[in-house]
PDB file of C-alpha atoms in Angstrom:
ATOM      1  CA  MET V   1     -16.715  13.776 -10.685  1.00  0.00           C
ATOM      2  CA  GLN V   2     -14.283  10.936  -9.084  1.00  0.00           C
ATOM      3  CA  PRO V   3     -15.258   8.685  -6.297  1.00  0.00           C
ATOM      4  CA  PRO V   4     -13.887  10.316  -2.718  1.00  0.00           C
ATOM      5  CA  LEU V   5     -10.308   7.007  -2.123  1.00  0.00           C
ATOM      6  CA  LEU V   6     -11.660   5.352   0.317  1.00  0.00           C
ATOM      7  CA  THR V   7     -14.016   4.088  -2.546  1.00  0.00           C
ATOM      8  CA  LEU V   8     -11.923   3.567  -4.442  1.00  0.00           C
ATOM      9  CA  ALA V   9      -9.468   1.495  -2.612  1.00  0.00           C
ATOM     10  CA  GLN V  10     -13.144  -0.190  -0.896  1.00  0.00           C
ATOM     11  CA  HIS V  11     -13.606  -1.471  -4.607  1.00  0.00           C
ATOM     12  CA  ALA V  12      -9.857  -2.294  -5.018  1.00  0.00           C
ATOM     13  CA  LEU V  13      -9.838  -4.314  -2.031  1.00  0.00           C
ATOM     14  CA  ALA V  14     -13.100  -5.970  -3.175  1.00  0.00           C
ATOM     15  CA  ARG V  15     -11.642  -7.413  -7.014  1.00  0.00           C
ATOM     16  CA  GLY V  16      -8.881  -8.430  -5.105  1.00  0.00           C
ATOM     17  CA  ALA V  17      -5.943  -6.393  -5.419  1.00  0.00           C
ATOM     18  CA  THR V  18      -4.094  -7.224  -2.600  1.00  0.00           C
ATOM     19  CA  PRO V  19      -2.827  -3.298  -0.152  1.00  0.00           C
ATOM     20  CA  ALA V  20       0.178  -3.074  -2.226  1.00  0.00           C
ATOM     21  CA  GLN V  21      -2.502  -3.072  -5.178  1.00  0.00           C
ATOM     22  CA  ALA V  22      -4.434  -1.191  -4.473  1.00  0.00           C
ATOM     23  CA  TYR V  23      -2.207   1.461  -3.640  1.00  0.00           C
ATOM     24  CA  ALA V  24      -0.528   2.094  -6.914  1.00  0.00           C
ATOM     25  CA  LEU V  25      -3.560   2.029  -8.875  1.00  0.00           C
ATOM     26  CA  LEU V  26      -4.368   4.866  -6.342  1.00  0.00           C
ATOM     27  CA  ALA V  27      -1.375   6.840  -6.018  1.00  0.00           C
ATOM     28  CA  ARG V  28      -0.870   5.894  -9.704  1.00  0.00           C
ATOM     29  CA  ARG V  29      -4.019   7.993 -10.384  1.00  0.00           C
ATOM     30  CA  THR V  30      -4.555  10.901  -8.352  1.00  0.00           C
ATOM     31  CA  ARG V  31      -0.447  11.552  -8.210  1.00  0.00           C
ATOM     32  CA  GLN V  32      -1.283  11.837  -4.438  1.00  0.00           C
ATOM     33  CA  PRO V  33       0.711   8.873  -2.344  1.00  0.00           C
ATOM     34  CA  LEU V  34      -0.249   9.681   1.524  1.00  0.00           C
ATOM     35  CA  PRO V  35      -3.711   9.770   0.777  1.00  0.00           C
ATOM     36  CA  SER V  36      -3.230   6.965  -1.381  1.00  0.00           C
ATOM     37  CA  ALA V  37      -1.575   4.716   1.164  1.00  0.00           C
ATOM     38  CA  ARG V  38      -4.299   6.141   3.985  1.00  0.00           C
ATOM     39  CA  ALA V  39      -6.949   4.932   1.716  1.00  0.00           C
ATOM     40  CA  VAL V  40      -5.422   1.299   2.124  1.00  0.00           C
ATOM     41  CA  CYS V  41      -5.392   1.570   4.891  1.00  0.00           C
ATOM     42  CA  LEU V  42      -9.273   2.917   6.159  1.00  0.00           C
ATOM     43  CA  ALA V  43     -10.348   0.384   3.902  1.00  0.00           C
ATOM     44  CA  LEU V  44      -8.504  -2.509   5.932  1.00  0.00           C
ATOM     45  CA  SER V  45     -10.174  -0.824   8.754  1.00  0.00           C
ATOM     46  CA  ILE V  46      -6.448   0.280  10.039  1.00  0.00           C
ATOM     47  CA  PRO V  47      -7.841   2.996  12.694  1.00  0.00           C
ATOM     48  CA  LEU V  48      -6.873   6.401  11.331  1.00  0.00           C
ATOM     49  CA  ALA V  49      -4.523   7.008  14.494  1.00  0.00           C
ATOM     50  CA  GLU V  50      -2.408   3.853  13.577  1.00  0.00           C
ATOM     51  CA  ALA V  51      -2.536   4.479   9.828  1.00  0.00           C
ATOM     52  CA  THR V  52      -1.157   7.687  10.734  1.00  0.00           C
ATOM     53  CA  THR V  53       1.480   6.075  12.710  1.00  0.00           C
ATOM     54  CA  ARG V  54       2.779   3.695  10.412  1.00  0.00           C
ATOM     55  CA  LEU V  55       2.754   6.537   7.741  1.00  0.00           C
ATOM     56  CA  GLY V  56       4.244   9.011   9.697  1.00  0.00           C
ATOM     57  CA  ASP V  57       7.102   6.342  10.394  1.00  0.00           C
ATOM     58  CA  CYS V  58       8.025   6.075   6.049  1.00  0.00           C
ATOM     59  CA  TYR V  59       7.049   9.629   5.347  1.00  0.00           C
ATOM     60  CA  GLY V  60      10.180  11.053   4.162  1.00  0.00           C
ATOM     61  CA  SER V  61      10.901   8.065   2.970  1.00  0.00           C
ATOM     62  CA  LEU V  62       9.078   6.741   0.270  1.00  0.00           C
ATOM     63  CA  LEU V  63       5.810   9.063   0.289  1.00  0.00           C
ATOM     64  CA  ALA V  64       7.193  12.743   0.407  1.00  0.00           C
ATOM     65  CA  ASN V  65       9.185  12.870  -2.975  1.00  0.00           C
ATOM     66  CA  PRO V  66       7.819  10.027  -4.992  1.00  0.00           C
ATOM     67  CA  ARG V  67       9.601   8.807  -8.548  1.00  0.00           C
ATOM     68  CA  PRO V  68       6.865   8.586 -11.237  1.00  0.00           C
ATOM     69  CA  GLY V  69       6.122   5.604 -12.434  1.00  0.00           C
ATOM     70  CA  SER V  70       8.055   3.937  -8.705  1.00  0.00           C
ATOM     71  CA  GLU V  71       3.873   3.532  -7.380  1.00  0.00           C
ATOM     72  CA  ALA V  72       4.266  -0.541  -7.511  1.00  0.00           C
ATOM     73  CA  ASP V  73       7.274  -1.324  -5.965  1.00  0.00           C
ATOM     74  CA  THR V  74       6.447   2.105  -3.239  1.00  0.00           C
ATOM     75  CA  GLY V  75       3.244  -0.091  -2.313  1.00  0.00           C
ATOM     76  CA  GLU V  76       5.799  -3.709  -2.166  1.00  0.00           C
ATOM     77  CA  LEU V  77       7.413  -1.681   0.187  1.00  0.00           C
ATOM     78  CA  LEU V  78       4.805  -0.580   1.900  1.00  0.00           C
ATOM     79  CA  GLU V  79       2.825  -3.677   2.160  1.00  0.00           C
ATOM     80  CA  ALA V  80       6.778  -6.287   3.193  1.00  0.00           C
ATOM     81  CA  LEU V  81       7.194  -3.056   6.185  1.00  0.00           C
ATOM     82  CA  GLY V  82       3.820  -3.847   7.539  1.00  0.00           C
ATOM     83  CA  VAL V  83       1.984  -0.621   6.600  1.00  0.00           C
ATOM     84  CA  PHE V  84      -1.173  -2.571   5.572  1.00  0.00           C
ATOM     85  CA  ASP V  85      -0.980  -5.511   9.415  1.00  0.00           C
ATOM     86  CA  VAL V  86      -4.249  -5.705  10.318  1.00  0.00           C
ATOM     87  CA  PRO V  87      -4.142  -6.258  13.238  1.00  0.00           C
ATOM     88  CA  ALA V  88      -5.994  -9.351  15.269  1.00  0.00           C
ATOM     89  CA  ALA V  89      -8.189  -9.698  17.765  1.00  0.00           C
ATOM     90  CA  LEU V  90      -6.037 -11.595  19.906  1.00  0.00           C
ATOM     91  CA  THR V  91      -7.263 -13.584  22.799  1.00  0.00           C
ATOM     92  CA  ASP V  92      -6.125 -14.052  26.615  1.00  0.00           C
ATOM     93  CA  THR V  93      -4.518 -16.888  25.202  1.00  0.00           C
ATOM     94  CA  ASP V  94      -2.763 -15.392  22.073  1.00  0.00           C
ATOM     95  CA  ARG V  95      -1.378 -13.221  24.369  1.00  0.00           C
ATOM     96  CA  ALA V  96       0.237 -15.177  26.895  1.00  0.00           C
ATOM     97  CA  VAL V  97       1.619 -17.147  24.016  1.00  0.00           C
ATOM     98  CA  ILE V  98       3.192 -13.719  23.166  1.00  0.00           C
ATOM     99  CA  ASP V  99       4.364 -13.010  26.468  1.00  0.00           C
ATOM    100  CA  LEU V 100       6.176 -16.185  26.106  1.00  0.00           C
ATOM    101  CA  PHE V 101       7.538 -15.257  22.643  1.00  0.00           C
ATOM    102  CA  LEU V 102       8.800 -11.760  24.141  1.00  0.00           C
ATOM    103  CA  THR V 103      10.482 -14.015  27.205  1.00  0.00           C
ATOM    104  CA  ALA V 104      12.512 -15.625  24.789  1.00  0.00           C
ATOM    105  CA  ILE V 105      13.435 -12.784  22.780  1.00  0.00           C
ATOM    106  CA  ASP V 106      14.825 -11.391  25.880  1.00  0.00           C
ATOM    107  CA  ALA V 107      17.078 -14.761  26.704  1.00  0.00           C
ATOM    108  CA  MET V 108      17.844 -15.172  23.433  1.00  0.00           C
ATOM    109  CA  GLY V 109      21.119 -12.557  24.168  1.00  0.00           C
ATOM    110  CA  GLY V 110      19.894  -9.735  20.674  1.00  0.00           C
ATOM    111  CA  ILE V 111      17.688 -10.806  17.720  1.00  0.00           C
ATOM    112  CA  ARG V 112      18.411  -9.648  14.252  1.00  0.00           C
ATOM    113  CA  PRO V 113      16.235  -6.430  13.323  1.00  0.00           C
ATOM    114  CA  GLY V 114      14.937  -8.661  10.044  1.00  0.00           C
ATOM    115  CA  HIS V 115      14.030 -11.068  12.704  1.00  0.00           C
ATOM    116  CA  GLN V 116      12.371  -8.724  15.114  1.00  0.00           C
ATOM    117  CA  HIS V 117      10.926  -7.368  12.248  1.00  0.00           C
ATOM    118  CA  GLY V 118       9.188  -9.620  10.969  1.00  0.00           C
ATOM    119  CA  LEU V 119       8.386 -11.112  14.994  1.00  0.00           C
ATOM    120  CA  ASP V 120       6.424  -8.398  15.410  1.00  0.00           C
ATOM    121  CA  ARG V 121       4.272  -8.446  12.247  1.00  0.00           C
ATOM    122  CA  TRP V 122       3.167 -12.045  13.563  1.00  0.00           C
ATOM    123  CA  PHE V 123       2.439 -10.689  16.823  1.00  0.00           C
ATOM    124  CA  THR V 124       0.254  -8.065  15.143  1.00  0.00           C
ATOM    125  CA  THR V 125      -1.619  -9.706  12.888  1.00  0.00           C
ATOM    126  CA  GLY V 126      -1.919 -12.693  15.020  1.00  0.00           C
ATOM    127  CA  ASN V 127       0.548 -15.245  13.172  1.00  0.00           C
ATOM    128  CA  LEU V 128       1.394 -16.548  15.639  1.00  0.00           C
ATOM    129  CA  THR V 129       2.218 -20.283  14.639  1.00  0.00           C
ATOM    130  CA  ALA V 130       5.354 -18.654  12.139  1.00  0.00           C
ATOM    131  CA  ALA V 131       6.275 -16.499  14.824  1.00  0.00           C
ATOM    132  CA  TYR V 132       7.092 -20.095  16.777  1.00  0.00           C
ATOM    133  CA  LEU V 133       8.635 -21.928  13.961  1.00  0.00           C
ATOM    134  CA  SER V 134      11.106 -18.808  13.316  1.00  0.00           C
ATOM    135  CA  LEU V 135      11.812 -18.646  16.610  1.00  0.00           C
ATOM    136  CA  ALA V 136      12.174 -22.207  17.444  1.00  0.00           C
ATOM    137  CA  ALA V 137      14.546 -22.608  14.125  1.00  0.00           C
ATOM    138  CA  ALA V 138      16.374 -19.903  16.008  1.00  0.00           C
ATOM    139  CA  GLN V 139      18.631 -20.409  19.069  1.00  0.00           C
ATOM    140  CA  PRO V 140      19.965 -18.267  21.753  1.00  0.00           C
ATOM    141  CA  LEU V 141      23.085 -16.054  20.736  1.00  0.00           C
ATOM    142  CA  PRO V 142      26.682 -17.978  22.927  1.00  0.00           C
ATOM    143  CA  ARG V 143      27.814 -15.663  24.922  1.00  0.00           C
ATOM    144  CA  THR V 144      25.125 -12.810  26.058  1.00  0.00           C
ATOM    145  CA  GLY V 145      21.762 -15.597  25.534  1.00  0.00           C
ATOM    146  CA  ASP V 146      19.969 -17.812  28.602  1.00  0.00           C
ATOM    147  CA  PRO V 147      19.605 -21.010  26.723  1.00  0.00           C
ATOM    148  CA  ALA V 148      18.019 -23.013  29.144  1.00  0.00           C
ATOM    149  CA  ARG V 149      15.031 -19.864  29.600  1.00  0.00           C
ATOM    150  CA  TYR V 150      14.411 -19.091  25.683  1.00  0.00           C
ATOM    151  CA  TRP V 151      14.210 -23.178  25.468  1.00  0.00           C
ATOM    152  CA  ALA V 152      11.737 -22.954  28.323  1.00  0.00           C
ATOM    153  CA  ALA V 153       9.533 -20.118  27.070  1.00  0.00           C
ATOM    154  CA  LEU V 154       8.982 -21.528  23.663  1.00  0.00           C
ATOM    155  CA  VAL V 155       8.343 -25.121  25.744  1.00  0.00           C
ATOM    156  CA  ALA V 156       5.550 -23.582  27.247  1.00  0.00           C
ATOM    157  CA  ALA V 157       4.311 -21.202  23.593  1.00  0.00           C
ATOM    158  CA  ARG V 158       3.929 -24.040  22.030  1.00  0.00           C
ATOM    159  CA  GLU V 159       1.874 -25.260  24.833  1.00  0.00           C
ATOM    160  CA  LEU V 160      -0.078 -22.457  25.480  1.00  0.00           C
ATOM    161  CA  LEU V 161      -0.556 -22.423  21.489  1.00  0.00           C
ATOM    162  CA  ALA V 162      -1.672 -26.926  21.139  1.00  0.00           C
ATOM    163  CA  THR V 163      -4.607 -25.741  23.698  1.00  0.00           C
ATOM    164  CA  ALA V 164      -5.927 -23.196  20.832  1.00  0.00           C
ATOM    165  CA  PRO V 165      -8.364 -24.727  18.147  1.00  0.00           C
ATOM    166  CA  GLY V 166      -6.966 -26.706  14.950  1.00  0.00           C
ATOM    167  CA  PRO V 167      -3.621 -26.765  16.110  1.00  0.00           C
ATOM    168  CA  ASP V 168      -1.142 -26.629  13.489  1.00  0.00           C
ATOM    169  CA  THR V 169       1.189 -29.577  12.649  1.00  0.00           C
ATOM    170  CA  ARG V 170       3.567 -28.108  11.975  1.00  0.00           C
ATOM    171  CA  ILE V 171       4.999 -27.754  14.950  1.00  0.00           C
ATOM    172  CA  LYS V 172       4.860 -31.019  16.308  1.00  0.00           C
ATOM    173  CA  LEU V 173       8.685 -31.246  15.041  1.00  0.00           C
ATOM    174  CA  ALA V 174       9.483 -27.437  16.339  1.00  0.00           C
ATOM    175  CA  LEU V 175       7.937 -28.704  19.851  1.00  0.00           C
ATOM    176  CA  ALA V 176      10.371 -31.452  20.217  1.00  0.00           C
ATOM    177  CA  HIS V 177      13.090 -29.953  18.880  1.00  0.00           C
ATOM    178  CA  CYS V 178      12.548 -27.124  21.526  1.00  0.00           C
ATOM    179  CA  ARG V 179      11.666 -30.300  24.620  1.00  0.00           C
ATOM    180  CA  THR V 180      15.270 -32.085  23.373  1.00  0.00           C
ATOM    181  CA  ARG V 181      17.355 -28.254  23.281  1.00  0.00           C
ATOM    182  CA  ALA V 182      15.477 -27.214  26.845  1.00  0.00           C
ATOM    183  CA  ALA V 183      16.003 -31.076  28.879  1.00  0.00           C
ATOM    184  CA  ALA V 184      19.848 -30.291  27.773  1.00  0.00           C
ATOM    185  CA  HIS V 185      19.983 -26.589  29.432  1.00  0.00           C
ATOM    186  CA  THR V 186      17.945 -28.130  32.684  1.00  0.00           C
ATOM    187  CA  THR V 187      20.615 -28.522  34.913  1.00  0.00           C
ATOM    188  CA  THR V 188      19.835 -30.129  37.869  1.00  0.00           C
ATOM    189  CA  PRO V 189      20.268 -30.422  41.689  1.00  0.00           C
TER     190      PRO V 189
END
């Protein structure tokens, strides 16, 4: 008798497999892509309702009619799409930082879909440092953006990030950049 998929997924992850590798192992073994992906999500403690939503979003394009031998590629795509992203437990400070990031995104005046996808994944996983560095390296669009609001939101977000224990030293230069840009766009009466 074969162990249930969830047990197999948990075992693969406990042995050091990435979620993509665990998926490929299960899908190759069972030839059941959707149940295999669901098992990996559940093994990562992603709630069933959330896993169902995530998998429903990509079922038709990745899991409905898989090509034999494509399990590893499909696993990598599922991972890149954020299907296996484990939601972080966010603090009130984290949520306030994300609110400031959303203000900055709005003030950009437009954002590339890939950049938005990356930011959404970092918000989900709680990787706020990566989100900050990404936004600090971007800039508002010339005609539709609001530079003063954009840079002010990033400076305020960095101040909140600095209150977190052990702030990442990589963001010091990004903060200096944001402060310089904010000062350049501040209007004086």
